[in-house]
mmCIF file of C-alpha atoms in Angstrom:
data_model
loop_
_atom_site.group_PDB
_atom_site.id
_atom_site.type_symbol
_atom_site.label_atom_id
_atom_site.label_comp_id
_atom_site.label_asym_id
_atom_site.label_seq_id
_atom_site.Cartn_x
_atom_site.Cartn_y
_atom_site.Cartn_z
ATOM 1 C CA LEU A 16 8.980 -2.827 -11.535
ATOM 2 C CA ALA A 17 10.884 0.451 -11.581
ATOM 3 C CA LYS A 18 12.893 1.203 -8.446
ATOM 4 C CA THR A 19 12.026 4.467 -6.720
ATOM 5 C CA THR A 20 14.109 6.719 -4.517
ATOM 6 C CA GLN A 21 12.605 9.346 -2.252
ATOM 7 C CA PRO A 22 13.812 11.228 0.825
ATOM 8 C CA ILE A 23 13.505 9.318 4.066
ATOM 9 C CA SER A 24 12.022 12.265 5.942
ATOM 10 C CA MET A 25 10.940 15.889 5.548
ATOM 11 C CA ASP A 26 9.826 18.586 7.958
ATOM 12 C CA SER A 27 7.632 21.591 7.261
ATOM 13 C CA TYR A 28 5.244 24.009 8.949
ATOM 14 C CA GLU A 29 1.515 24.503 8.804
ATOM 15 C CA GLY A 30 0.390 26.606 5.869
ATOM 16 C CA GLN A 31 3.455 25.868 3.763
ATOM 17 C CA GLU A 32 3.544 24.103 0.429
ATOM 18 C CA VAL A 33 5.411 20.800 0.570
ATOM 19 C CA ASN A 34 7.028 19.157 -2.413
ATOM 20 C CA ILE A 35 8.231 15.551 -2.215
ATOM 21 C CA THR A 36 10.310 14.364 -5.128
ATOM 22 C CA CYS A 37 10.670 10.757 -6.221
ATOM 23 C CA SER A 38 13.306 9.472 -8.639
ATOM 24 C CA HIS A 39 12.490 6.606 -10.950
ATOM 25 C CA ASN A 40 15.225 6.467 -13.576
ATOM 26 C CA ASN A 41 14.176 3.074 -14.951
ATOM 27 C CA ILE A 42 10.539 3.925 -15.546
ATOM 28 C CA ALA A 43 9.047 1.999 -18.458
ATOM 29 C CA THR A 44 6.852 3.351 -21.205
ATOM 30 C CA ASN A 45 3.646 1.853 -19.809
ATOM 31 C CA ASP A 46 4.361 2.693 -16.163
ATOM 32 C CA TYR A 47 2.121 5.001 -14.163
ATOM 33 C CA ILE A 48 3.238 6.976 -11.108
ATOM 34 C CA THR A 49 1.075 6.670 -8.032
ATOM 35 C CA TRP A 50 1.349 8.252 -4.606
ATOM 36 C CA TYR A 51 -0.111 6.880 -1.400
ATOM 37 C CA GLN A 52 -0.426 8.378 2.077
ATOM 38 C CA GLN A 53 -0.259 6.294 5.238
ATOM 39 C CA PHE A 54 -1.103 7.389 8.770
ATOM 40 C CA PRO A 55 0.157 5.340 11.731
ATOM 41 C CA SER A 56 -1.689 2.045 12.148
ATOM 42 C CA GLN A 57 -3.830 2.683 9.071
ATOM 43 C CA GLY A 58 -3.740 1.289 5.568
ATOM 44 C CA PRO A 59 -2.244 3.390 2.775
ATOM 45 C CA ARG A 60 -4.636 5.718 1.028
ATOM 46 C CA PHE A 61 -4.476 6.525 -2.689
ATOM 47 C CA ILE A 62 -3.670 10.215 -3.221
ATOM 48 C CA ILE A 63 -2.966 10.811 -6.883
ATOM 49 C CA GLN A 64 -1.809 9.115 -10.049
ATOM 50 C CA GLY A 65 -0.327 10.364 -13.280
ATOM 51 C CA TYR A 66 1.447 9.402 -16.462
ATOM 52 C CA LYS A 67 2.972 12.687 -17.692
ATOM 53 C CA THR A 68 2.833 16.482 -17.256
ATOM 54 C CA LYS A 69 0.626 17.633 -14.409
ATOM 55 C CA VAL A 70 -2.298 16.121 -12.558
ATOM 56 C CA THR A 71 -4.299 17.932 -9.902
ATOM 57 C CA ASN A 72 -7.074 16.825 -7.608
ATOM 58 C CA GLU A 73 -8.659 18.193 -4.459
ATOM 59 C CA VAL A 74 -5.809 16.899 -2.313
ATOM 60 C CA ALA A 75 -2.567 17.339 -4.239
ATOM 61 C CA SER A 76 -0.798 17.992 -7.507
ATOM 62 C CA LEU A 77 1.599 15.683 -9.278
ATOM 63 C CA PHE A 78 4.261 17.100 -11.575
ATOM 64 C CA ILE A 79 5.983 14.803 -14.042
ATOM 65 C CA PRO A 80 8.700 16.159 -16.365
ATOM 66 C CA ALA A 81 8.924 15.134 -19.992
ATOM 67 C CA ASP A 82 11.559 12.441 -19.400
ATOM 68 C CA ARG A 83 9.400 10.945 -16.595
ATOM 69 C CA LYS A 84 12.497 9.976 -14.612
ATOM 70 C CA SER A 85 11.189 11.770 -11.567
ATOM 71 C CA SER A 86 7.948 13.089 -10.162
ATOM 72 C CA THR A 87 7.016 15.628 -7.504
ATOM 73 C CA LEU A 88 4.048 15.392 -5.191
ATOM 74 C CA SER A 89 2.921 18.852 -4.140
ATOM 75 C CA LEU A 90 0.767 19.372 -1.056
ATOM 76 C CA PRO A 91 -0.590 22.928 -0.863
ATOM 77 C CA ARG A 92 -0.903 24.667 2.509
ATOM 78 C CA VAL A 93 -0.237 21.631 4.695
ATOM 79 C CA SER A 94 -1.777 21.168 8.110
ATOM 80 C CA LEU A 95 -0.835 19.045 11.100
ATOM 81 C CA SER A 96 -3.101 16.313 9.758
ATOM 82 C CA ASP A 97 -0.838 15.902 6.728
ATOM 83 C CA THR A 98 1.807 14.349 8.979
ATOM 84 C CA ALA A 99 2.162 10.863 7.485
ATOM 85 C CA VAL A 100 4.354 8.601 5.371
ATOM 86 C CA TYR A 101 4.103 9.202 1.632
ATOM 87 C CA TYR A 102 4.921 6.432 -0.830
ATOM 88 C CA CYS A 103 5.801 6.867 -4.476
ATOM 89 C CA LEU A 104 5.129 3.835 -6.650
ATOM 90 C CA VAL A 105 5.830 3.180 -10.289
ATOM 91 C CA ALA A 106 4.251 0.246 -12.074
ATOM 92 C CA GLY A 107 2.606 -0.545 -15.353
ATOM 93 C CA SER A 108 -0.590 -2.303 -16.262
ATOM 94 C CA SER A 109 1.360 -5.524 -16.649
ATOM 95 C CA ALA A 110 2.325 -5.563 -12.977
ATOM 96 C CA SER A 111 0.064 -7.598 -10.770
ATOM 97 C CA LYS A 112 1.424 -6.378 -7.475
ATOM 98 C CA ILE A 113 2.623 -3.134 -6.005
ATOM 99 C CA ILE A 114 5.984 -3.062 -4.256
ATOM 100 C CA PHE A 115 6.203 -0.284 -1.714
ATOM 101 C CA GLY A 116 9.505 1.439 -1.013
ATOM 102 C CA SER A 117 10.488 2.993 2.277
ATOM 103 C CA GLY A 118 8.433 6.122 1.764
ATOM 104 C CA THR A 119 8.974 9.692 2.995
ATOM 105 C CA ARG A 120 8.027 10.479 6.569
ATOM 106 C CA LEU A 121 6.564 13.989 6.505
ATOM 107 C CA SER A 122 6.318 15.869 9.794
ATOM 108 C CA ILE A 123 4.319 19.086 9.967
ATOM 109 C CA ARG A 124 4.948 21.465 12.856
ATOM 110 C CA PRO A 125 2.637 24.217 14.147
ATOM 111 C CA ASP B 27 -14.569 3.685 5.433
ATOM 112 C CA SER B 28 -12.599 2.456 2.425
ATOM 113 C CA GLY B 29 -14.997 -0.368 1.648
ATOM 114 C CA VAL B 30 -12.386 -3.046 2.390
ATOM 115 C CA THR B 31 -13.236 -4.827 5.631
ATOM 116 C CA GLN B 32 -10.681 -6.666 7.712
ATOM 117 C CA THR B 33 -11.391 -8.707 10.808
ATOM 118 C CA PRO B 34 -10.394 -8.942 13.524
ATOM 119 C CA LYS B 35 -8.845 -5.527 14.172
ATOM 120 C CA HIS B 36 -6.630 -6.855 16.934
ATOM 121 C CA LEU B 37 -5.381 -10.347 17.703
ATOM 122 C CA ILE B 38 -3.140 -11.529 20.503
ATOM 123 C CA THR B 39 -1.931 -15.091 20.471
ATOM 124 C CA ALA B 40 0.908 -17.255 21.710
ATOM 125 C CA THR B 41 3.902 -18.593 19.845
ATOM 126 C CA GLY B 42 3.235 -21.816 17.992
ATOM 127 C CA GLN B 43 -0.433 -21.044 17.475
ATOM 128 C CA ARG B 44 -2.388 -20.624 14.246
ATOM 129 C CA VAL B 45 -4.617 -17.681 13.325
ATOM 130 C CA THR B 46 -6.830 -16.698 10.427
ATOM 131 C CA LEU B 47 -7.222 -13.145 9.189
ATOM 132 C CA ARG B 48 -10.201 -12.254 7.053
ATOM 133 C CA CYS B 49 -10.681 -9.688 4.319
ATOM 134 C CA SER B 50 -13.777 -8.655 2.397
ATOM 135 C CA PRO B 51 -12.892 -6.638 -0.701
ATOM 136 C CA ARG B 52 -14.653 -3.515 -1.849
ATOM 137 C CA SER B 53 -17.841 -4.250 -3.750
ATOM 138 C CA GLY B 54 -17.026 -5.020 -7.371
ATOM 139 C CA ASP B 55 -13.326 -5.668 -6.787
ATOM 140 C CA LEU B 56 -12.065 -9.069 -7.881
ATOM 141 C CA SER B 57 -8.453 -8.884 -6.686
ATOM 142 C CA VAL B 58 -7.260 -9.177 -3.133
ATOM 143 C CA TYR B 59 -3.715 -8.459 -1.986
ATOM 144 C CA TRP B 60 -2.120 -9.151 1.380
ATOM 145 C CA TYR B 61 0.667 -7.059 2.873
ATOM 146 C CA GLN B 62 2.649 -7.318 6.100
ATOM 147 C CA GLN B 63 3.992 -4.246 7.894
ATOM 148 C CA SER B 64 6.267 -4.747 10.873
ATOM 149 C CA LEU B 65 6.934 -1.955 13.351
ATOM 150 C CA ASP B 66 8.470 1.065 11.635
ATOM 151 C CA GLN B 67 9.015 -0.889 8.457
ATOM 152 C CA GLY B 68 7.633 -0.724 4.984
ATOM 153 C CA LEU B 69 4.871 -2.762 3.473
ATOM 154 C CA GLN B 70 5.900 -6.232 2.342
ATOM 155 C CA PHE B 71 3.793 -7.801 -0.369
ATOM 156 C CA LEU B 72 2.734 -11.328 0.525
ATOM 157 C CA ILE B 73 0.292 -12.683 -2.026
ATOM 158 C CA GLN B 74 -2.446 -11.765 -4.509
ATOM 159 C CA TYR B 75 -5.640 -13.531 -5.555
ATOM 160 C CA TYR B 76 -7.877 -12.695 -8.484
ATOM 161 C CA ASN B 77 -11.351 -14.162 -8.733
ATOM 162 C CA GLY B 78 -10.364 -17.141 -6.618
ATOM 163 C CA GLU B 79 -7.013 -17.891 -8.212
ATOM 164 C CA GLU B 80 -3.538 -17.112 -6.945
ATOM 165 C CA ARG B 81 -1.925 -14.550 -9.266
ATOM 166 C CA ALA B 82 1.260 -13.345 -7.620
ATOM 167 C CA LYS B 83 3.441 -14.291 -4.704
ATOM 168 C CA GLY B 84 5.807 -12.119 -2.755
ATOM 169 C CA ASN B 85 7.808 -12.727 0.382
ATOM 170 C CA ILE B 86 5.321 -15.095 1.935
ATOM 171 C CA LEU B 87 6.639 -17.679 4.387
ATOM 172 C CA GLU B 88 5.776 -21.350 3.968
ATOM 173 C CA ARG B 89 4.012 -21.152 7.337
ATOM 174 C CA PHE B 90 1.580 -18.676 5.795
ATOM 175 C CA SER B 91 -1.127 -19.486 3.280
ATOM 176 C CA ALA B 92 -4.109 -17.732 1.804
ATOM 177 C CA GLN B 93 -7.164 -18.365 -0.288
ATOM 178 C CA GLN B 94 -9.983 -16.462 -1.921
ATOM 179 C CA PHE B 95 -13.488 -17.875 -1.747
ATOM 180 C CA PRO B 96 -16.303 -17.798 -4.342
ATOM 181 C CA ASP B 97 -17.856 -14.787 -2.611
ATOM 182 C CA LEU B 98 -14.450 -13.095 -3.129
ATOM 183 C CA HIS B 99 -13.554 -12.715 0.520
ATOM 184 C CA SER B 100 -10.060 -13.852 1.388
ATOM 185 C CA GLU B 101 -8.402 -15.429 4.372
ATOM 186 C CA LEU B 102 -4.748 -15.346 5.371
ATOM 187 C CA ASN B 103 -3.712 -18.255 7.557
ATOM 188 C CA LEU B 104 -0.633 -17.892 9.743
ATOM 189 C CA SER B 105 0.634 -21.005 11.522
ATOM 190 C CA SER B 106 3.428 -21.951 13.904
ATOM 191 C CA LEU B 107 3.523 -18.321 14.895
ATOM 192 C CA GLU B 108 6.767 -16.726 16.025
ATOM 193 C CA LEU B 109 7.399 -13.490 17.873
ATOM 194 C CA GLY B 110 8.678 -11.962 14.638
ATOM 195 C CA ASP B 111 5.299 -12.455 12.993
ATOM 196 C CA SER B 112 3.901 -9.654 15.129
ATOM 197 C CA ALA B 113 2.889 -6.970 12.633
ATOM 198 C CA LEU B 114 0.067 -5.151 10.952
ATOM 199 C CA TYR B 115 -1.467 -7.192 8.169
ATOM 200 C CA PHE B 116 -3.225 -5.225 5.463
ATOM 201 C CA CYS B 117 -5.554 -6.373 2.781
ATOM 202 C CA ALA B 118 -6.103 -4.337 -0.376
ATOM 203 C CA SER B 119 -8.468 -4.828 -3.280
ATOM 204 C CA SER B 120 -8.756 -3.691 -6.859
ATOM 205 C CA VAL B 121 -11.047 -4.281 -9.787
ATOM 206 C CA PHE B 122 -8.580 -5.961 -12.122
ATOM 207 C CA ASP B 123 -5.823 -8.465 -11.671
ATOM 208 C CA LYS B 124 -3.199 -6.198 -13.184
ATOM 209 C CA SER B 125 -4.373 -2.809 -12.060
ATOM 210 C CA SER B 126 -1.396 -0.995 -10.688
ATOM 211 C CA ASN B 127 -2.348 1.975 -12.814
ATOM 212 C CA TYR B 128 -5.750 2.240 -11.169
ATOM 213 C CA GLY B 129 -4.637 2.130 -7.564
ATOM 214 C CA TYR B 130 -5.540 -0.129 -4.698
ATOM 215 C CA THR B 131 -7.968 0.358 -1.830
ATOM 216 C CA PHE B 132 -6.605 -0.753 1.519
ATOM 217 C CA GLY B 133 -8.410 -1.951 4.597
ATOM 218 C CA SER B 134 -7.622 -0.700 8.095
ATOM 219 C CA GLY B 135 -5.549 -3.760 8.914
ATOM 220 C CA THR B 136 -5.313 -6.466 11.565
ATOM 221 C CA ARG B 137 -2.762 -5.931 14.298
ATOM 222 C CA LEU B 138 -1.303 -9.300 15.270
ATOM 223 C CA THR B 139 0.669 -9.605 18.480
ATOM 224 C CA VAL B 140 2.452 -12.875 19.197
ATOM 225 C CA VAL B 141 3.501 -13.318 22.816
#
């Protein structure tokens, strides 16, 4: 499984766009990039997944450059309720388990 | 509601005791995964079952064991409990046995407190 590196914490304000970048230099050809969100005392929740270029859903966008060695989760116009820990995971279809890193603790202020 | 059901939500027990945590996967999912999350720490993968068979093992202690039953629900058994076993225990499910590219669905967890 590819190792991921992401900032330990980030702060932002309501209404701002937040971008969280994850490095995964050893990503393999068949690896997908998945982001999860976890609120305190709750299980992680799937946010978005991508393989290359850009993916967008109703919650976030995921930008993946051509070399796929990093990815950026973009949260548009955040609110206080976006305060959570965000995990970046990289694994391929051959992996039978997901290993979570330390995640990024995002704090949104009024 | 994610569709993954974990019971009980809270459990308080004494050191040396044994407890059983239960997980019912989302309808249609064949894989069940167990994770442990201690206070302010990341999620530690414990073990995975697919359609009743063990498929992957992580950092699971010998005092811990799990199984998946024919109806696909799973139980995590924790014995000879120690104070350090206090944590949130999450169960996740997925359709396939090797489905990291499809994402997992997590339950709301069982908070175990060992006193």
